[in-house]
Coordinates of C-alpha atoms in Angstrom, one line a residue:
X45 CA 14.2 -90.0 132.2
X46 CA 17.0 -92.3 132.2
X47 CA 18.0 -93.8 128.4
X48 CA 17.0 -96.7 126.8
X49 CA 18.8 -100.1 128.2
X50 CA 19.3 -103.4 125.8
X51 CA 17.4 -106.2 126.3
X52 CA 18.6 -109.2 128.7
X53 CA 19.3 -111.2 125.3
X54 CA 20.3 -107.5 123.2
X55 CA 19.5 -106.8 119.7
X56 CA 21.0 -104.2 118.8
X57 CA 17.7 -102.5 116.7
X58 CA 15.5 -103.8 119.7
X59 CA 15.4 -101.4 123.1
X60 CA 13.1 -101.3 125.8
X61 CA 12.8 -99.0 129.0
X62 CA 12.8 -102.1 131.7
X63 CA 14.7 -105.3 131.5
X64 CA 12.5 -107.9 130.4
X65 CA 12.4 -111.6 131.2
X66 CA 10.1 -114.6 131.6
X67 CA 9.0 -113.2 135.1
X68 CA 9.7 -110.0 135.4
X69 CA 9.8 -106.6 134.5
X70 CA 12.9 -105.3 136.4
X71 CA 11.7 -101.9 137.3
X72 CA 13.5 -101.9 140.9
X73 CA 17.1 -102.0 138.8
X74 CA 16.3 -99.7 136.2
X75 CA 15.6 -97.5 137.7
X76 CA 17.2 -97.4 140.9
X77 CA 20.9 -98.4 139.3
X78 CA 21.9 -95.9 137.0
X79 CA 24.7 -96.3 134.8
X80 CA 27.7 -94.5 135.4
X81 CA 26.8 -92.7 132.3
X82 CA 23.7 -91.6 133.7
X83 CA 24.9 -90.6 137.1
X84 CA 27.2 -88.4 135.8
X85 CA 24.9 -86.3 132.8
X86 CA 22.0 -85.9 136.0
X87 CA 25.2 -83.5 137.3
X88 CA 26.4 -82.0 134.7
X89 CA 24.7 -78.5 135.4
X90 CA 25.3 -79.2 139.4
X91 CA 29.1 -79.5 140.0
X92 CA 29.1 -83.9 140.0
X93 CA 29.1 -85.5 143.8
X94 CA 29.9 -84.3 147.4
X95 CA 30.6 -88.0 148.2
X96 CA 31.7 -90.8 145.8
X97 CA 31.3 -94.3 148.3
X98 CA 33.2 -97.5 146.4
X99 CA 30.9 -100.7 146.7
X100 CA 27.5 -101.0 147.9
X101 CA 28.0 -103.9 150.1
X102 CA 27.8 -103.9 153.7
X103 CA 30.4 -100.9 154.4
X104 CA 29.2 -99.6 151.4
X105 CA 25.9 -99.2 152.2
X106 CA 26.2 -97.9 155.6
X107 CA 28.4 -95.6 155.1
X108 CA 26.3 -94.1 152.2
X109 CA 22.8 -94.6 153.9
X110 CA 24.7 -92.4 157.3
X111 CA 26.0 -89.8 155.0
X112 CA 22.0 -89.9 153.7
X113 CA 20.6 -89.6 156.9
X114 CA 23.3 -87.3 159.0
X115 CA 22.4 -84.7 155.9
X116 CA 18.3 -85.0 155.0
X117 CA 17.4 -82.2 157.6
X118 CA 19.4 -80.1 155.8
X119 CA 18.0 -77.5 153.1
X120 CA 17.5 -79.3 149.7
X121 CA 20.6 -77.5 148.0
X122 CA 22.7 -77.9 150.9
X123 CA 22.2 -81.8 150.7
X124 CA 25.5 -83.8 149.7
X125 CA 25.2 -85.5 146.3
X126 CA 26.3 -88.9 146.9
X127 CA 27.5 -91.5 144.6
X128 CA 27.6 -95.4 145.3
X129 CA 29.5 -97.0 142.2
X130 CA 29.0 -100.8 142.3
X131 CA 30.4 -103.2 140.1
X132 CA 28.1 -105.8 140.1
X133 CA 24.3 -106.0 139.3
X134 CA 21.3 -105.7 141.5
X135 CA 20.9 -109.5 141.8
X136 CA 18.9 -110.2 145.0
X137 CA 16.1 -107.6 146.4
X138 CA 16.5 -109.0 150.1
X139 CA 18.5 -111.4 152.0
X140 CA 18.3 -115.1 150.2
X141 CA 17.0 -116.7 153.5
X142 CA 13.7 -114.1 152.6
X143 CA 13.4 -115.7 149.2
X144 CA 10.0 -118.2 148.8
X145 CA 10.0 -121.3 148.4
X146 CA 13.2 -122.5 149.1
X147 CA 14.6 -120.1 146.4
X148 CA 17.5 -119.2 148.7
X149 CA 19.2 -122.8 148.1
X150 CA 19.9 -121.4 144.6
X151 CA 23.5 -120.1 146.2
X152 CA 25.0 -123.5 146.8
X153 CA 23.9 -124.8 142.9
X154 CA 26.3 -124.4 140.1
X155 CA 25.6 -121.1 138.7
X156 CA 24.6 -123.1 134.6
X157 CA 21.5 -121.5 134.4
X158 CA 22.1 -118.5 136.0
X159 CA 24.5 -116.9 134.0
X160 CA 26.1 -117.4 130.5
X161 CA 28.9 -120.1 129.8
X162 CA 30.9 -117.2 129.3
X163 CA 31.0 -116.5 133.3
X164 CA 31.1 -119.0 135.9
X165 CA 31.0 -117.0 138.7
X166 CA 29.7 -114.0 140.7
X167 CA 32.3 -113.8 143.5
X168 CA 35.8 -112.1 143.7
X169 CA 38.5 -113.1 141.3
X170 CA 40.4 -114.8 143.9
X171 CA 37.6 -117.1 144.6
X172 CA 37.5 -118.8 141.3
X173 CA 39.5 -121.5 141.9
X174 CA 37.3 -122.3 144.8
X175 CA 34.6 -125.5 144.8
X176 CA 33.6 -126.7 141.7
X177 CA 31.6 -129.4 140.0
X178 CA 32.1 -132.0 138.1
X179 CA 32.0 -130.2 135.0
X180 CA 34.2 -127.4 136.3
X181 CA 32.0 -125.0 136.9
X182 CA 31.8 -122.8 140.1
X183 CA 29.6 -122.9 143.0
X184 CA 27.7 -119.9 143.6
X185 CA 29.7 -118.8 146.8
X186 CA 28.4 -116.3 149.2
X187 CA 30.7 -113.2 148.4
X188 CA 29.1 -111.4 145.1
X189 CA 29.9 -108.5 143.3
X190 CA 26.1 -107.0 143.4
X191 CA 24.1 -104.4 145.3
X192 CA 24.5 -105.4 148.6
X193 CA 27.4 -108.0 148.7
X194 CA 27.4 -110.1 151.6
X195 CA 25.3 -108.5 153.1
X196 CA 22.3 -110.2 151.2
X197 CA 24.1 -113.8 152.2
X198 CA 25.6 -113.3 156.0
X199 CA 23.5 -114.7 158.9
X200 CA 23.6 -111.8 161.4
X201 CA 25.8 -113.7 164.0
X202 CA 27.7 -111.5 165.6
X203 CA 29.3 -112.7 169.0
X204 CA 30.6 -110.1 171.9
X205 CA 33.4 -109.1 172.5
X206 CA 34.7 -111.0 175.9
X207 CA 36.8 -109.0 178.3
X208 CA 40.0 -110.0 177.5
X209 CA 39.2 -109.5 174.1
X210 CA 39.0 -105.8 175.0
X211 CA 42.3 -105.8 177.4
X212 CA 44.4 -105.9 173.9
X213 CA 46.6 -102.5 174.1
X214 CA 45.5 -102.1 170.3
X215 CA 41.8 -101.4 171.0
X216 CA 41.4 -98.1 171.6
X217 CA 40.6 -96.8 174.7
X218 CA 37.4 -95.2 173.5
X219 CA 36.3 -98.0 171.6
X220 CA 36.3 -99.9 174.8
X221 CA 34.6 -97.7 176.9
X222 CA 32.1 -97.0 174.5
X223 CA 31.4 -100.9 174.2
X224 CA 31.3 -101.5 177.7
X225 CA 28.9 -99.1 178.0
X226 CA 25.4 -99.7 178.7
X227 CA 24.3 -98.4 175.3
X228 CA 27.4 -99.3 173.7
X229 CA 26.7 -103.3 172.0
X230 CA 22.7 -102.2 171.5
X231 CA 23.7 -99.6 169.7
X232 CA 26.2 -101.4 167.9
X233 CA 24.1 -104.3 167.4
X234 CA 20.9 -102.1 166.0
X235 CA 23.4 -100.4 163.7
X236 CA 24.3 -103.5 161.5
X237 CA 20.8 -105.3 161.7
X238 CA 21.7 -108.2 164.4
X239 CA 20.0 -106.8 167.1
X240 CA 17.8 -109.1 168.7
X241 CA 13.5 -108.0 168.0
X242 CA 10.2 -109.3 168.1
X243 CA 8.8 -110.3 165.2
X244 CA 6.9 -108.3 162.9
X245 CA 3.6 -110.7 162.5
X246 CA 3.8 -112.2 166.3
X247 CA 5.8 -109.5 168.1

């Protein structure tokens, strides 16, 4: 059982198991996201991680759910341990378009109620001098530092390649024959979620 967290607002004589607000009890993040801390004492008696993947973003995230999948026929102890470090929190459970309601505005509004005074963003560093309003605070941009990254903001466009995109010398030869292949873009396509699929209520 994973230790005790602070509160959202901590005390430091008050703990609780989940992370409490006015809405929720934030079971998913608990426990789901371990701590570092945590990661590391489940291993102690089990020789730590086979695979260590940095972010949990889009790259992230594939990467880790293939080295999941290529692996789980495999006998239990001959599994790879794998370890996705991400720097951010779990912020979103699905893509914000998904959210009801209209919630998925909330990621053009200054970030004020969201977050502390203390931080006025949820992007990379580089990004802070990006829009802001009038009081100088940042606009929540659409690259975050939480599970899933972009990945929870990006629109699944993803245009082909033309032909003479795919006569530069740099691509490799394979790459090229493998995409102008019959299975080659469907494949592709399925991989990252932008394939195009009947809908799950009216199919």
């Amino acid at each position: 059982m994973p230790a005790n967290l602070p509160k959202l607002n901590p005390s430091p004589t008050d703990r609780v198991e989940l992370q409490n607000n006015t809405f929720t009890l934030d079971g998913i993040a608990r426990y789901i996201c371990s701590t570092y801390a945590e990661a590391v004492s489940a291993t102690q008696n089990t020789g730590g991680f086979d695979a260590v993947v940095i972010g949990s973003g889009m790259y992230g995230a594939y990467s880790a759910a293939k080295l999941f999948h290529f692996s789980r026929d495999l006998p239990g102890r001959d599994r790879p341990r794998i370890l996705v470090l991400e720097e951010g929190p779990f912020f979103l459970s699905e893509h914000f378009q998904n959210l009801p309601l209209g919630l998925g505005g909330l990621f053009t509004v200054p970030l004020a109620p969201l977050v502390p005074d203390t931080q006025t963003a949820i992007d990379e560093p580089a990004r802070y001098n990006a829009a802001r309003t009038a009081d100088n605070r940042s606009l929540f941009t659409a690259h975050h530092k939480c599970v899933g990254g972009k990945s929870l903001f990006w629109g699944g466009w993803t245009p082909r390649y033309t032909a003479a995109d795919l006569q530069d010398p740099l691509w490799p030869r394979d790459a090229v024959d493998f995409l102008n292949s019959e299975d080659g873009y469907p494949f592709v396509e399925s991989e990252i979620g932008s394939a195009v699929s009947d809908g799950f209520i009216f199919g």
